[in-house]
Amino acid sequence: MLRDDTRQVIRFLLGVLVAVIVLFFGSIFVFYKAGSTSRTHDKTMLNVAKQKTPIVQVDRYYHLNRGTNSYALAGKSNKKASYYFVYLPKSKKAFLYEAKKGFTQTEIIDKFKKSYRNKSISSINFGWYQGNPVWEIAYKNSNHKLGYVMYNFKNGIEINKVDNL
């Protein structure tokens, strides 16, 4: 026979265990719902890309929102040619760019590293800005402040920079 204080401890521990389990599954649900819009746009964009472009293999997805919400992907055709595909969900417009007719992700990273030696890259995105395809590199300064640089896809020219955020 258990004493009353032992029963209280067992009830308390069971309550804590149930609370932890509920919080765990609740956080999984919240993160799943938070990403559902992006997953929906990725699926839509992938369907459009496979139907309307030569892309058969997707290498990477991108999302950029700088005044225009854009989703993009990098992929290859059957002939292993590389492409970048941008989808604008609000207007349902799409654009296809051959990688060889612009700057690739690797070339933009190299260009950034030459110009900004003391900055560490946080992320890189491909998307749409002011009617043009662009690369955006987000970075951290040596003083741990954030910034980003935007480059034109076609000519690699730096078109926008924000530093020390």
mmCIF file of C-alpha atoms in Angstrom:
data_model
loop_
_atom_site.group_PDB
_atom_site.id
_atom_site.type_symbol
_atom_site.label_atom_id
_atom_site.label_comp_id
_atom_site.label_asym_id
_atom_site.label_seq_id
_atom_site.Cartn_x
_atom_site.Cartn_y
_atom_site.Cartn_z
ATOM 1 C CA MET A 1 0.000 0.000 0.000
ATOM 2 C CA LEU A 2 1.375 3.388 -1.076
ATOM 3 C CA ARG A 3 1.487 6.330 1.226
ATOM 4 C CA ASP A 4 -0.359 9.543 0.325
ATOM 5 C CA ASP A 5 2.829 11.545 -0.323
ATOM 6 C CA THR A 6 4.139 8.812 -2.674
ATOM 7 C CA ARG A 7 0.878 8.918 -4.618
ATOM 8 C CA GLN A 8 1.157 12.688 -4.936
ATOM 9 C CA VAL A 9 4.693 12.416 -6.295
ATOM 10 C CA ILE A 10 3.579 9.777 -8.830
ATOM 11 C CA ARG A 11 0.629 11.960 -9.932
ATOM 12 C CA PHE A 12 2.919 14.978 -10.244
ATOM 13 C CA LEU A 13 5.467 13.054 -12.340
ATOM 14 C CA LEU A 14 2.720 11.654 -14.567
ATOM 15 C CA GLY A 15 1.327 15.166 -15.018
ATOM 16 C CA VAL A 16 4.751 16.481 -15.993
ATOM 17 C CA LEU A 17 5.240 13.573 -18.423
ATOM 18 C CA VAL A 18 1.847 14.193 -20.057
ATOM 19 C CA ALA A 19 2.601 17.930 -20.334
ATOM 20 C CA VAL A 20 5.979 17.240 -21.969
ATOM 21 C CA ILE A 21 4.384 14.832 -24.466
ATOM 22 C CA VAL A 22 1.617 17.318 -25.332
ATOM 23 C CA LEU A 23 4.155 20.148 -25.786
ATOM 24 C CA PHE A 24 6.370 17.929 -27.946
ATOM 25 C CA PHE A 25 3.579 16.943 -30.341
ATOM 26 C CA GLY A 26 2.143 20.460 -30.275
ATOM 27 C CA SER A 27 5.470 21.948 -31.367
ATOM 28 C CA ILE A 28 5.727 19.393 -34.189
ATOM 29 C CA PHE A 29 2.251 20.411 -35.357
ATOM 30 C CA VAL A 30 3.099 24.140 -35.238
ATOM 31 C CA PHE A 31 6.293 23.688 -37.288
ATOM 32 C CA TYR A 32 4.494 21.480 -39.786
ATOM 33 C CA LYS A 33 1.724 24.052 -40.285
ATOM 34 C CA ALA A 34 4.242 26.902 -40.523
ATOM 35 C CA GLY A 35 5.956 25.239 -43.482
ATOM 36 C CA SER A 36 2.810 24.090 -45.275
ATOM 37 C CA THR A 37 2.519 27.228 -47.448
ATOM 38 C CA SER A 38 6.091 26.844 -48.648
ATOM 39 C CA ARG A 39 5.590 23.129 -49.350
ATOM 40 C CA THR A 40 2.415 23.908 -51.321
ATOM 41 C CA HIS A 41 4.222 26.508 -53.449
ATOM 42 C CA ASP A 42 7.178 24.145 -53.950
ATOM 43 C CA LYS A 43 4.836 21.411 -55.215
ATOM 44 C CA THR A 44 3.001 23.834 -57.518
ATOM 45 C CA MET A 45 6.278 25.212 -58.839
ATOM 46 C CA LEU A 46 7.668 21.705 -59.381
ATOM 47 C CA ASN A 47 4.561 20.679 -61.341
ATOM 48 C CA VAL A 48 4.771 23.776 -63.543
ATOM 49 C CA ALA A 49 8.509 23.275 -64.068
ATOM 50 C CA LYS A 50 8.096 19.624 -65.062
ATOM 51 C CA GLN A 51 5.211 20.386 -67.432
ATOM 52 C CA LYS A 52 6.539 23.548 -69.094
ATOM 53 C CA THR A 53 10.344 23.312 -68.948
ATOM 54 C CA PRO A 54 13.070 20.793 -69.769
ATOM 55 C CA ILE A 55 13.874 20.364 -66.049
ATOM 56 C CA VAL A 56 13.607 16.741 -64.909
ATOM 57 C CA GLN A 57 15.857 16.809 -61.830
ATOM 58 C CA VAL A 58 15.594 19.415 -59.056
ATOM 59 C CA ASP A 59 18.819 20.232 -57.224
ATOM 60 C CA ARG A 60 17.640 22.965 -54.871
ATOM 61 C CA TYR A 61 14.653 25.109 -53.886
ATOM 62 C CA TYR A 62 14.788 28.848 -53.080
ATOM 63 C CA HIS A 63 12.361 31.377 -51.626
ATOM 64 C CA LEU A 64 12.823 35.138 -51.769
ATOM 65 C CA ASN A 65 10.460 37.903 -50.730
ATOM 66 C CA ARG A 66 11.731 41.377 -51.535
ATOM 67 C CA GLY A 67 8.516 43.153 -52.442
ATOM 68 C CA THR A 68 7.521 40.258 -54.706
ATOM 69 C CA ASN A 69 7.078 36.813 -53.217
ATOM 70 C CA SER A 70 8.991 34.370 -55.425
ATOM 71 C CA TYR A 71 9.799 30.692 -55.329
ATOM 72 C CA ALA A 72 12.592 29.270 -57.421
ATOM 73 C CA LEU A 73 14.435 26.075 -58.102
ATOM 74 C CA ALA A 74 17.669 24.969 -59.683
ATOM 75 C CA GLY A 75 17.526 21.882 -61.837
ATOM 76 C CA LYS A 76 18.848 19.920 -64.764
ATOM 77 C CA SER A 77 17.407 18.629 -68.017
ATOM 78 C CA ASN A 78 17.861 15.181 -69.528
ATOM 79 C CA LYS A 79 20.891 16.589 -71.333
ATOM 80 C CA LYS A 80 22.335 17.698 -67.943
ATOM 81 C CA ALA A 81 21.997 21.377 -68.849
ATOM 82 C CA SER A 82 21.436 23.510 -65.731
ATOM 83 C CA TYR A 83 18.495 25.860 -65.349
ATOM 84 C CA TYR A 84 17.000 28.263 -62.839
ATOM 85 C CA PHE A 85 13.225 28.501 -62.695
ATOM 86 C CA VAL A 86 11.332 31.307 -60.917
ATOM 87 C CA TYR A 87 7.642 31.135 -60.042
ATOM 88 C CA LEU A 88 5.619 34.161 -58.853
ATOM 89 C CA PRO A 89 2.560 32.664 -57.114
ATOM 90 C CA LYS A 90 0.594 35.907 -56.838
ATOM 91 C CA SER A 91 0.610 36.553 -60.591
ATOM 92 C CA LYS A 92 1.070 32.879 -61.571
ATOM 93 C CA LYS A 93 3.941 33.931 -63.854
ATOM 94 C CA ALA A 94 7.007 31.784 -64.375
ATOM 95 C CA PHE A 95 10.435 32.356 -65.899
ATOM 96 C CA LEU A 96 13.114 29.920 -67.056
ATOM 97 C CA TYR A 97 16.803 30.860 -67.242
ATOM 98 C CA GLU A 98 19.693 28.792 -68.517
ATOM 99 C CA ALA A 99 22.470 28.800 -65.937
ATOM 100 C CA LYS A 100 25.099 29.443 -68.618
ATOM 101 C CA LYS A 101 23.344 32.701 -69.578
ATOM 102 C CA GLY A 102 23.780 34.173 -66.113
ATOM 103 C CA PHE A 103 25.739 33.782 -62.914
ATOM 104 C CA THR A 104 25.459 30.461 -61.108
ATOM 105 C CA GLN A 105 25.216 30.141 -57.343
ATOM 106 C CA THR A 106 28.884 29.126 -57.151
ATOM 107 C CA GLU A 107 30.000 32.096 -59.261
ATOM 108 C CA ILE A 108 28.009 34.531 -57.107
ATOM 109 C CA ILE A 109 29.458 33.055 -53.911
ATOM 110 C CA ASP A 110 32.977 33.454 -55.336
ATOM 111 C CA LYS A 111 32.225 37.045 -56.353
ATOM 112 C CA PHE A 112 30.877 37.799 -52.868
ATOM 113 C CA LYS A 113 33.901 36.253 -51.123
ATOM 114 C CA LYS A 114 36.302 38.374 -53.209
ATOM 115 C CA SER A 115 34.476 41.602 -52.354
ATOM 116 C CA TYR A 116 33.560 40.861 -48.730
ATOM 117 C CA ARG A 117 36.415 38.936 -47.154
ATOM 118 C CA ASN A 118 35.453 39.317 -43.477
ATOM 119 C CA LYS A 119 31.799 38.284 -43.881
ATOM 120 C CA SER A 120 30.415 34.774 -43.379
ATOM 121 C CA ILE A 121 27.542 33.641 -45.592
ATOM 122 C CA SER A 122 24.351 32.687 -43.730
ATOM 123 C CA SER A 123 22.217 31.819 -46.750
ATOM 124 C CA ILE A 124 21.848 32.320 -50.471
ATOM 125 C CA ASN A 125 18.597 32.658 -52.381
ATOM 126 C CA PHE A 126 17.540 33.006 -55.970
ATOM 127 C CA GLY A 127 14.375 34.917 -56.774
ATOM 128 C CA TRP A 128 12.719 37.992 -58.189
ATOM 129 C CA TYR A 129 13.387 41.660 -57.446
ATOM 130 C CA GLN A 130 12.106 44.683 -59.395
ATOM 131 C CA GLY A 131 11.296 42.663 -62.499
ATOM 132 C CA ASN A 132 14.591 40.780 -62.655
ATOM 133 C CA PRO A 133 16.036 37.463 -61.502
ATOM 134 C CA VAL A 134 18.493 38.021 -58.650
ATOM 135 C CA TRP A 135 20.784 36.320 -56.197
ATOM 136 C CA GLU A 136 20.634 37.398 -52.561
ATOM 137 C CA ILE A 137 23.391 36.538 -50.120
ATOM 138 C CA ALA A 138 22.650 37.024 -46.427
ATOM 139 C CA TYR A 139 25.739 37.267 -44.220
ATOM 140 C CA LYS A 140 27.142 38.050 -40.780
ATOM 141 C CA ASN A 141 29.804 40.669 -40.135
ATOM 142 C CA SER A 142 32.771 40.110 -37.854
ATOM 143 C CA ASN A 143 30.783 42.108 -35.252
ATOM 144 C CA HIS A 144 27.905 39.563 -35.608
ATOM 145 C CA LYS A 145 25.565 42.038 -37.288
ATOM 146 C CA LEU A 146 23.581 40.909 -40.311
ATOM 147 C CA GLY A 147 23.487 42.161 -43.860
ATOM 148 C CA TYR A 148 22.628 41.136 -47.374
ATOM 149 C CA VAL A 149 23.848 41.795 -50.886
ATOM 150 C CA MET A 150 21.755 41.347 -54.007
ATOM 151 C CA TYR A 151 23.224 40.606 -57.439
ATOM 152 C CA ASN A 152 21.627 40.673 -60.869
ATOM 153 C CA PHE A 153 21.496 37.107 -62.218
ATOM 154 C CA LYS A 154 22.260 38.029 -65.818
ATOM 155 C CA ASN A 155 25.317 40.261 -65.361
ATOM 156 C CA GLY A 156 26.404 39.673 -61.743
ATOM 157 C CA ILE A 157 26.289 43.373 -60.893
ATOM 158 C CA GLU A 158 25.610 44.242 -57.252
ATOM 159 C CA ILE A 159 22.253 46.025 -57.200
ATOM 160 C CA ASN A 160 21.446 46.347 -53.516
ATOM 161 C CA LYS A 161 23.254 46.109 -50.187
ATOM 162 C CA VAL A 162 22.133 46.460 -46.595
ATOM 163 C CA ASP A 163 24.723 46.198 -43.822
ATOM 164 C CA ASN A 164 24.850 46.186 -40.021
ATOM 165 C CA LEU A 165 21.295 45.166 -39.232
#
